[in-house]
Amino acid sequence: MAAKMIIFAACVATTLAQYAAPAYPSQGYAAPAYAAPKAYAPEPAYAPAPYSFEYAVNDPHTYDIHSQQESSDGYGNVKGSYSLVEADGSTRIVEYTADSYGFNADVK
């Protein structure tokens, strides 16, 4: 058992001897010089972009019948509506607005 410990200690000493500690100068170290972080470019200002779209689907094979229309003035005011035929055959119509006061939906 003692022979195994001696062989193990010799292997460890040999392994550690391969990795000599780096030689450091005896003087103090200068602080590393880092470049100042670059400032981000400001977000570009875009002109308001109004939009308008609409679509409709009428598929008698799958009974998928729905439509939507929406428009915006480009300043965050959105107005639109959508409709769909429910499973029981009734039609749901939702008219909505979204503006600085929030989202308001009127379901019929």
CSV table of N, CA, C and O in Angstrom, one decimal:
chain,number,residue,atom,x,y,z
A,1,MET,N,0.8,-1.2,0.0
A,1,MET,CA,0.0,0.0,0.0
A,1,MET,C,0.9,1.2,0.0
A,1,MET,O,0.6,2.2,-0.7
A,2,ALA,N,1.9,1.2,0.8
A,2,ALA,CA,2.8,2.4,0.8
A,2,ALA,C,3.5,2.6,-0.5
A,2,ALA,O,3.7,3.8,-0.9
A,3,ALA,N,3.8,1.5,-1.2
A,3,ALA,CA,4.4,1.7,-2.6
A,3,ALA,C,3.5,2.3,-3.5
A,3,ALA,O,3.9,3.2,-4.4
A,4,LYS,N,2.2,2.0,-3.4
A,4,LYS,CA,1.2,2.6,-4.3
A,4,LYS,C,1.1,4.1,-4.0
A,4,LYS,O,1.0,4.9,-4.9
A,5,MET,N,1.2,4.5,-2.8
A,5,MET,CA,1.1,5.9,-2.4
A,5,MET,C,2.3,6.7,-2.9
A,5,MET,O,2.2,7.8,-3.4
A,6,ILE,N,3.5,6.0,-2.9
A,6,ILE,CA,4.7,6.7,-3.3
A,6,ILE,C,4.6,6.9,-4.8
A,6,ILE,O,4.9,7.9,-5.4
A,7,ILE,N,4.1,5.8,-5.6
A,7,ILE,CA,4.0,6.0,-7.0
A,7,ILE,C,3.0,7.0,-7.4
A,7,ILE,O,3.2,7.8,-8.3
A,8,PHE,N,1.9,7.0,-6.6
A,8,PHE,CA,0.8,8.1,-6.9
A,8,PHE,C,1.4,9.5,-6.7
A,8,PHE,O,1.2,10.4,-7.5
A,9,ALA,N,2.1,9.7,-5.6
A,9,ALA,CA,2.7,11.0,-5.3
A,9,ALA,C,3.7,11.4,-6.3
A,9,ALA,O,3.8,12.6,-6.7
A,10,ALA,N,4.4,10.4,-6.8
A,10,ALA,CA,5.4,10.7,-7.9
A,10,ALA,C,4.7,11.2,-9.2
A,10,ALA,O,5.2,12.1,-9.9
A,11,CYS,N,3.6,10.5,-9.5
A,11,CYS,CA,2.9,10.9,-10.7
A,11,CYS,C,2.3,12.2,-10.6
A,11,CYS,O,2.3,13.0,-11.5
A,12,VAL,N,1.7,12.6,-9.4
A,12,VAL,CA,1.1,13.9,-9.2
A,12,VAL,C,2.2,15.0,-9.3
A,12,VAL,O,2.1,16.0,-9.9
A,13,ALA,N,3.4,14.7,-8.6
A,13,ALA,CA,4.5,15.7,-8.7
A,13,ALA,C,5.0,15.9,-10.1
A,13,ALA,O,5.3,17.0,-10.5
A,14,THR,N,5.1,14.8,-10.9
A,14,THR,CA,5.5,14.9,-12.3
A,14,THR,C,4.5,15.7,-13.1
A,14,THR,O,4.9,16.6,-13.9
A,15,THR,N,3.2,15.5,-12.9
A,15,THR,CA,2.2,16.2,-13.6
A,15,THR,C,2.2,17.7,-13.3
A,15,THR,O,2.2,18.5,-14.2
A,16,LEU,N,2.3,18.0,-12.0
A,16,LEU,CA,2.3,19.4,-11.6
A,16,LEU,C,3.6,20.1,-12.0
A,16,LEU,O,3.6,21.3,-12.3
A,17,ALA,N,4.7,19.4,-12.2
A,17,ALA,CA,5.9,20.0,-12.6
A,17,ALA,C,5.9,20.5,-14.0
A,17,ALA,O,6.6,21.4,-14.4
A,18,GLN,N,5.0,19.9,-14.8
A,18,GLN,CA,4.9,20.4,-16.2
A,18,GLN,C,4.3,21.8,-16.3
A,18,GLN,O,4.6,22.5,-17.3
A,19,TYR,N,3.6,22.2,-15.4
A,19,TYR,CA,2.9,23.4,-15.4
A,19,TYR,C,3.5,24.4,-14.4
A,19,TYR,O,3.1,24.6,-13.3
A,20,ALA,N,4.6,25.0,-14.9
A,20,ALA,CA,5.3,25.9,-14.0
A,20,ALA,C,4.6,27.2,-13.9
A,20,ALA,O,3.9,27.6,-14.8
A,21,ALA,N,4.7,27.8,-12.8
A,21,ALA,CA,4.0,29.1,-12.6
A,21,ALA,C,4.6,30.2,-13.5
A,21,ALA,O,5.8,30.2,-13.7
A,22,PRO,N,3.8,31.0,-14.1
A,22,PRO,CA,4.4,32.0,-15.0
A,22,PRO,C,5.3,33.0,-14.2
A,22,PRO,O,5.0,33.3,-13.1
A,23,ALA,N,6.3,33.5,-14.9
A,23,ALA,CA,7.2,34.5,-14.3
A,23,ALA,C,6.6,35.8,-14.4
A,23,ALA,O,6.3,36.3,-15.5
A,24,TYR,N,6.4,36.5,-13.3
A,24,TYR,CA,5.8,37.8,-13.3
A,24,TYR,C,6.9,38.8,-13.0
A,24,TYR,O,7.8,38.5,-12.2
A,25,PRO,N,6.9,40.0,-13.6
A,25,PRO,CA,7.9,41.0,-13.2
A,25,PRO,C,7.7,41.4,-11.7
A,25,PRO,O,6.6,41.4,-11.2
A,26,SER,N,8.7,41.8,-11.2
A,26,SER,CA,8.7,42.2,-9.7
A,26,SER,C,8.0,43.5,-9.5
A,26,SER,O,7.7,43.9,-8.4
A,27,GLN,N,7.9,44.3,-10.6
A,27,GLN,CA,7.2,45.6,-10.4
A,27,GLN,C,5.7,45.5,-10.4
A,27,GLN,O,5.2,44.4,-10.8
A,28,GLY,N,5.0,46.5,-10.0
A,28,GLY,CA,3.6,46.5,-10.0
A,28,GLY,C,3.0,46.5,-11.4
A,28,GLY,O,3.7,46.8,-12.4
A,29,TYR,N,1.8,46.1,-11.5
A,29,TYR,CA,1.1,46.0,-12.8
A,29,TYR,C,0.4,47.3,-13.1
A,29,TYR,O,-0.2,47.9,-12.3
A,30,ALA,N,0.4,47.7,-14.4
A,30,ALA,CA,-0.4,48.8,-14.8
A,30,ALA,C,-1.8,48.3,-15.1
A,30,ALA,O,-2.0,47.2,-15.5
A,31,ALA,N,-2.8,49.2,-14.8
A,31,ALA,CA,-4.1,48.8,-15.0
A,31,ALA,C,-4.4,48.6,-16.5
A,31,ALA,O,-3.8,49.3,-17.3
A,32,PRO,N,-5.1,47.6,-16.9
A,32,PRO,CA,-5.4,47.3,-18.3
A,32,PRO,C,-6.1,48.5,-18.9
A,32,PRO,O,-7.0,49.1,-18.2
A,33,ALA,N,-5.8,48.9,-20.1
A,33,ALA,CA,-6.4,50.0,-20.8
A,33,ALA,C,-7.5,49.5,-21.6
A,33,ALA,O,-7.3,48.7,-22.6
A,34,TYR,N,-8.7,49.9,-21.3
A,34,TYR,CA,-9.9,49.5,-22.1
A,34,TYR,C,-10.4,50.8,-22.8
A,34,TYR,O,-10.4,51.9,-22.3
A,35,ALA,N,-10.9,50.6,-24.0
A,35,ALA,CA,-11.5,51.7,-24.8
A,35,ALA,C,-12.9,52.0,-24.1
A,35,ALA,O,-13.5,51.1,-23.6
A,36,ALA,N,-13.2,53.3,-24.2
A,36,ALA,CA,-14.5,53.7,-23.6
A,36,ALA,C,-15.6,53.0,-24.5
A,36,ALA,O,-15.5,52.8,-25.7
A,37,PRO,N,-16.7,52.6,-23.9
A,37,PRO,CA,-17.8,52.0,-24.6
A,37,PRO,C,-18.3,53.0,-25.6
A,37,PRO,O,-18.4,54.2,-25.4
A,38,LYS,N,-18.7,52.5,-26.8
A,38,LYS,CA,-19.2,53.4,-27.9
A,38,LYS,C,-20.7,53.7,-27.6
A,38,LYS,O,-21.4,52.8,-27.2
A,39,ALA,N,-21.0,54.9,-27.7
A,39,ALA,CA,-22.4,55.3,-27.5
A,39,ALA,C,-23.3,54.8,-28.7
A,39,ALA,O,-22.8,54.7,-29.8
A,40,TYR,N,-24.5,54.4,-28.4
A,40,TYR,CA,-25.4,53.9,-29.4
A,40,TYR,C,-25.9,55.1,-30.2
A,40,TYR,O,-26.2,56.2,-29.6
A,41,ALA,N,-26.1,54.9,-31.4
A,41,ALA,CA,-26.7,55.9,-32.2
A,41,ALA,C,-28.2,56.1,-31.8
A,41,ALA,O,-28.9,55.1,-31.5
A,42,PRO,N,-28.7,57.3,-31.8
A,42,PRO,CA,-30.1,57.4,-31.5
A,42,PRO,C,-31.1,56.8,-32.5
A,42,PRO,O,-30.7,56.6,-33.7
A,43,GLU,N,-32.2,56.3,-32.0
A,43,GLU,CA,-33.2,55.7,-32.9
A,43,GLU,C,-33.6,56.7,-34.0
A,43,GLU,O,-34.0,57.9,-33.6
A,44,PRO,N,-33.6,56.4,-35.2
A,44,PRO,CA,-34.0,57.4,-36.2
A,44,PRO,C,-35.5,57.6,-36.1
A,44,PRO,O,-36.3,56.8,-35.7
A,45,ALA,N,-35.9,58.9,-36.4
A,45,ALA,CA,-37.3,59.3,-36.3
A,45,ALA,C,-37.9,59.1,-37.7
A,45,ALA,O,-37.4,59.6,-38.7
A,46,TYR,N,-38.9,58.3,-37.7
A,46,TYR,CA,-39.6,58.0,-39.0
A,46,TYR,C,-40.9,58.8,-39.0
A,46,TYR,O,-41.6,59.1,-38.0
A,47,ALA,N,-41.4,59.2,-40.2
A,47,ALA,CA,-42.6,59.9,-40.3
A,47,ALA,C,-43.7,58.9,-40.0
A,47,ALA,O,-43.6,57.7,-40.2
A,48,PRO,N,-44.9,59.3,-39.5
A,48,PRO,CA,-46.0,58.4,-39.3
A,48,PRO,C,-46.4,57.6,-40.5
A,48,PRO,O,-46.3,58.2,-41.6
A,49,ALA,N,-46.7,56.4,-40.4
A,49,ALA,CA,-47.0,55.5,-41.5
A,49,ALA,C,-48.4,55.0,-41.4
A,49,ALA,O,-48.6,53.9,-40.8
A,50,PRO,N,-49.4,55.7,-41.9
A,50,PRO,CA,-50.7,55.2,-41.9
A,50,PRO,C,-50.9,53.9,-42.7
A,50,PRO,O,-50.1,53.7,-43.7
A,51,TYR,N,-51.8,53.1,-42.4
A,51,TYR,CA,-52.0,51.9,-43.2
A,51,TYR,C,-53.5,51.5,-43.2
A,51,TYR,O,-54.3,52.0,-42.4
A,52,SER,N,-53.9,50.6,-44.1
A,52,SER,CA,-55.2,50.1,-44.2
A,52,SER,C,-55.2,48.8,-44.8
A,52,SER,O,-54.5,48.6,-45.8
A,53,PHE,N,-55.9,47.8,-44.3
A,53,PHE,CA,-56.0,46.5,-45.0
A,53,PHE,C,-57.3,45.9,-44.7
A,53,PHE,O,-58.1,46.3,-43.8
A,54,GLU,N,-57.7,44.9,-45.5
A,54,GLU,CA,-58.9,44.1,-45.3
A,54,GLU,C,-58.7,42.8,-46.0
A,54,GLU,O,-58.0,42.7,-47.0
A,55,TYR,N,-59.4,41.8,-45.5
A,55,TYR,CA,-59.4,40.5,-46.2
A,55,TYR,C,-60.7,39.8,-45.8
A,55,TYR,O,-61.4,40.1,-44.9
A,56,ALA,N,-61.0,38.7,-46.6
A,56,ALA,CA,-62.2,37.9,-46.3
A,56,ALA,C,-61.9,36.5,-46.8
A,56,ALA,O,-61.3,36.3,-47.8
A,57,VAL,N,-62.5,35.5,-46.0
A,57,VAL,CA,-62.4,34.1,-46.4
A,57,VAL,C,-63.8,33.6,-46.4
A,57,VAL,O,-64.5,33.8,-45.4
A,58,ASN,N,-64.1,32.8,-47.4
A,58,ASN,CA,-65.4,32.2,-47.5
A,58,ASN,C,-65.2,30.8,-48.1
A,58,ASN,O,-65.2,30.6,-49.3
A,59,ASP,N,-64.9,29.8,-47.3
A,59,ASP,CA,-64.6,28.4,-47.7
A,59,ASP,C,-65.8,27.5,-47.3
A,59,ASP,O,-65.9,27.1,-46.2
A,60,PRO,N,-66.7,27.2,-48.3
A,60,PRO,CA,-67.8,26.4,-47.9
A,60,PRO,C,-67.5,24.9,-47.5
A,60,PRO,O,-68.3,24.3,-46.8
A,61,HIS,N,-66.3,24.4,-48.0
A,61,HIS,CA,-66.0,23.1,-47.6
A,61,HIS,C,-65.6,22.9,-46.2
A,61,HIS,O,-65.9,21.9,-45.6
A,62,THR,N,-64.9,23.9,-45.6
A,62,THR,CA,-64.5,23.8,-44.2
A,62,THR,C,-65.4,24.7,-43.3
A,62,THR,O,-65.2,24.7,-42.1
A,63,TYR,N,-66.4,25.4,-43.9
A,63,TYR,CA,-67.2,26.3,-43.2
A,63,TYR,C,-66.4,27.4,-42.5
A,63,TYR,O,-66.8,27.9,-41.4
A,64,ASP,N,-65.3,27.8,-43.1
A,64,ASP,CA,-64.5,28.8,-42.5
A,64,ASP,C,-64.9,30.1,-43.2
A,64,ASP,O,-64.6,30.4,-44.4
A,65,ILE,N,-65.6,30.9,-42.5
A,65,ILE,CA,-66.1,32.2,-43.1
A,65,ILE,C,-65.8,33.3,-42.1
A,65,ILE,O,-66.3,33.3,-41.0
A,66,HIS,N,-64.8,34.2,-42.5
A,66,HIS,CA,-64.5,35.3,-41.6
A,66,HIS,C,-63.9,36.4,-42.4
A,66,HIS,O,-63.5,36.2,-43.6
A,67,SER,N,-63.8,37.6,-41.8
A,67,SER,CA,-63.2,38.7,-42.5
A,67,SER,C,-62.7,39.7,-41.5
A,67,SER,O,-63.0,39.6,-40.3
A,68,GLN,N,-61.8,40.6,-41.9
A,68,GLN,CA,-61.3,41.6,-41.1
A,68,GLN,C,-60.9,42.8,-41.9
A,68,GLN,O,-60.5,42.7,-43.1
A,69,GLN,N,-61.1,44.0,-41.3
A,69,GLN,CA,-60.6,45.3,-41.9
A,69,GLN,C,-60.1,46.1,-40.8
A,69,GLN,O,-60.5,46.1,-39.7
A,70,GLU,N,-59.0,46.8,-41.1
A,70,GLU,CA,-58.3,47.7,-40.1
A,70,GLU,C,-57.7,48.8,-40.8
A,70,GLU,O,-57.1,48.7,-41.9
A,71,SER,N,-57.6,50.0,-40.1
A,71,SER,CA,-56.9,51.1,-40.6
A,71,SER,C,-56.3,51.9,-39.4
A,71,SER,O,-56.7,51.8,-38.3
A,72,SER,N,-55.2,52.6,-39.7
A,72,SER,CA,-54.5,53.4,-38.7
A,72,SER,C,-54.1,54.8,-39.3
A,72,SER,O,-53.8,54.8,-40.5
A,73,ASP,N,-54.1,55.8,-38.5
A,73,ASP,CA,-53.7,57.1,-39.0
A,73,ASP,C,-52.2,57.3,-38.9
A,73,ASP,O,-51.7,58.3,-39.3
A,74,GLY,N,-51.5,56.3,-38.3
A,74,GLY,CA,-50.0,56.4,-38.2
A,74,GLY,C,-49.6,57.0,-36.9
A,74,GLY,O,-48.4,57.0,-36.6
A,75,TYR,N,-50.5,57.5,-36.1
A,75,TYR,CA,-50.2,58.1,-34.8
A,75,TYR,C,-50.6,57.3,-33.7
A,75,TYR,O,-50.8,57.8,-32.5
A,76,GLY,N,-50.8,56.0,-33.9
A,76,GLY,CA,-51.2,55.1,-32.8
A,76,GLY,C,-52.7,54.9,-32.6
A,76,GLY,O,-53.1,54.2,-31.7
A,77,ASN,N,-53.5,55.5,-33.5
A,77,ASN,CA,-54.9,55.3,-33.4
A,77,ASN,C,-55.3,54.3,-34.5
A,77,ASN,O,-55.2,54.5,-35.7
A,78,VAL,N,-55.9,53.2,-34.0
A,78,VAL,CA,-56.3,52.1,-34.9
A,78,VAL,C,-57.8,51.9,-34.7
A,78,VAL,O,-58.3,51.9,-33.6
A,79,LYS,N,-58.4,51.6,-35.9
A,79,LYS,CA,-59.8,51.3,-35.9
A,79,LYS,C,-60.1,50.2,-36.8
A,79,LYS,O,-59.5,50.1,-37.9
A,80,GLY,N,-60.9,49.2,-36.4
A,80,GLY,CA,-61.2,48.1,-37.3
A,80,GLY,C,-62.3,47.3,-36.8
A,80,GLY,O,-63.0,47.6,-35.8
A,81,SER,N,-62.5,46.2,-37.5
A,81,SER,CA,-63.6,45.2,-37.2
A,81,SER,C,-63.3,43.9,-37.8
A,81,SER,O,-62.5,43.8,-38.8
A,82,TYR,N,-63.8,42.8,-37.2
A,82,TYR,CA,-63.7,41.5,-37.8
A,82,TYR,C,-65.0,40.8,-37.5
A,82,TYR,O,-65.8,41.1,-36.6
A,83,SER,N,-65.3,39.8,-38.4
A,83,SER,CA,-66.5,39.0,-38.2
A,83,SER,C,-66.1,37.5,-38.5
A,83,SER,O,-65.2,37.3,-39.2
A,84,LEU,N,-66.9,36.7,-37.9
A,84,LEU,CA,-66.7,35.2,-38.1
A,84,LEU,C,-68.0,34.5,-37.9
A,84,LEU,O,-68.9,35.0,-37.1
A,85,VAL,N,-68.2,33.4,-38.6
A,85,VAL,CA,-69.4,32.6,-38.4
A,85,VAL,C,-69.1,31.5,-37.4
A,85,VAL,O,-68.1,30.8,-37.5
A,86,GLU,N,-69.8,31.5,-36.3
A,86,GLU,CA,-69.6,30.6,-35.2
A,86,GLU,C,-70.1,29.2,-35.6
A,86,GLU,O,-70.8,29.0,-36.6
A,87,ALA,N,-69.8,28.2,-34.8
A,87,ALA,CA,-70.1,26.8,-35.1
A,87,ALA,C,-71.7,26.6,-35.1
A,87,ALA,O,-72.2,25.7,-35.8
A,88,ASP,N,-72.4,27.4,-34.3
A,88,ASP,CA,-73.9,27.3,-34.3
A,88,ASP,C,-74.5,28.0,-35.4
A,88,ASP,O,-75.8,28.1,-35.5
A,89,GLY,N,-73.7,28.7,-36.3
A,89,GLY,CA,-74.3,29.4,-37.5
A,89,GLY,C,-74.5,30.9,-37.2
A,89,GLY,O,-74.8,31.6,-38.2
A,90,SER,N,-74.3,31.3,-36.0
A,90,SER,CA,-74.5,32.8,-35.7
A,90,SER,C,-73.2,33.5,-36.2
A,90,SER,O,-72.1,32.9,-36.3
A,91,THR,N,-73.3,34.8,-36.4
A,91,THR,CA,-72.2,35.6,-36.9
A,91,THR,C,-71.8,36.5,-35.7
A,91,THR,O,-72.6,37.2,-35.2
A,92,ARG,N,-70.5,36.5,-35.4
A,92,ARG,CA,-69.9,37.4,-34.4
A,92,ARG,C,-69.3,38.5,-35.1
A,92,ARG,O,-68.4,38.3,-36.0
A,93,ILE,N,-69.6,39.7,-34.7
A,93,ILE,CA,-69.0,40.9,-35.3
A,93,ILE,C,-68.3,41.7,-34.1
A,93,ILE,O,-69.0,42.0,-33.1
A,94,VAL,N,-67.1,42.0,-34.3
A,94,VAL,CA,-66.3,42.8,-33.3
A,94,VAL,C,-65.8,44.1,-33.9
A,94,VAL,O,-65.1,44.0,-34.9
A,95,GLU,N,-66.2,45.2,-33.4
A,95,GLU,CA,-65.7,46.5,-33.8
A,95,GLU,C,-64.8,47.0,-32.7
A,95,GLU,O,-65.1,47.0,-31.5
A,96,TYR,N,-63.6,47.5,-33.1
A,96,TYR,CA,-62.6,47.9,-32.0
A,96,TYR,C,-61.9,49.1,-32.4
A,96,TYR,O,-61.8,49.5,-33.6
A,97,THR,N,-61.4,49.8,-31.4
A,97,THR,CA,-60.5,50.9,-31.5
A,97,THR,C,-59.3,50.7,-30.5
A,97,THR,O,-59.5,50.2,-29.5
A,98,ALA,N,-58.2,51.2,-30.9
A,98,ALA,CA,-57.0,51.2,-30.0
A,98,ALA,C,-56.4,52.6,-30.2
A,98,ALA,O,-56.0,53.0,-31.3
A,99,ASP,N,-56.2,53.2,-29.1
A,99,ASP,CA,-55.5,54.6,-29.1
A,99,ASP,C,-54.8,54.8,-27.8
A,99,ASP,O,-54.6,53.8,-27.0
A,100,SER,N,-54.5,56.0,-27.4
A,100,SER,CA,-53.8,56.3,-26.2
A,100,SER,C,-54.6,55.9,-24.9
A,100,SER,O,-54.0,55.8,-23.9
A,101,TYR,N,-55.9,55.7,-25.1
A,101,TYR,CA,-56.7,55.4,-23.9
A,101,TYR,C,-56.8,53.9,-23.7
A,101,TYR,O,-57.3,53.4,-22.8
A,102,GLY,N,-56.3,53.1,-24.7
A,102,GLY,CA,-56.3,51.6,-24.6
A,102,GLY,C,-57.0,51.0,-25.7
A,102,GLY,O,-57.3,51.6,-26.8
A,103,PHE,N,-57.4,49.7,-25.5
A,103,PHE,CA,-58.1,48.9,-26.5
A,103,PHE,C,-59.6,48.8,-26.1
A,103,PHE,O,-59.9,48.5,-24.9
A,104,ASN,N,-60.5,49.1,-27.0
A,104,ASN,CA,-61.9,49.0,-26.7
A,104,ASN,C,-62.6,48.2,-27.8
A,104,ASN,O,-62.5,48.5,-29.0
A,105,ALA,N,-63.2,47.2,-27.4
A,105,ALA,CA,-63.9,46.3,-28.4
A,105,ALA,C,-65.4,46.3,-28.1
A,105,ALA,O,-65.8,46.2,-26.9
A,106,ASP,N,-66.2,46.3,-29.1
A,106,ASP,CA,-67.7,46.2,-29.0
A,106,ASP,C,-68.1,44.9,-29.8
A,106,ASP,O,-67.9,44.8,-31.0
A,107,VAL,N,-68.5,43.9,-29.0
A,107,VAL,CA,-68.8,42.6,-29.6
A,107,VAL,C,-70.3,42.5,-29.8
A,107,VAL,O,-71.1,42.8,-28.9
A,108,LYS,N,-70.7,42.1,-31.0
A,108,LYS,CA,-72.1,42.0,-31.3
A,108,LYS,C,-72.4,40.6,-31.8
A,108,LYS,O,-71.6,39.9,-32.4
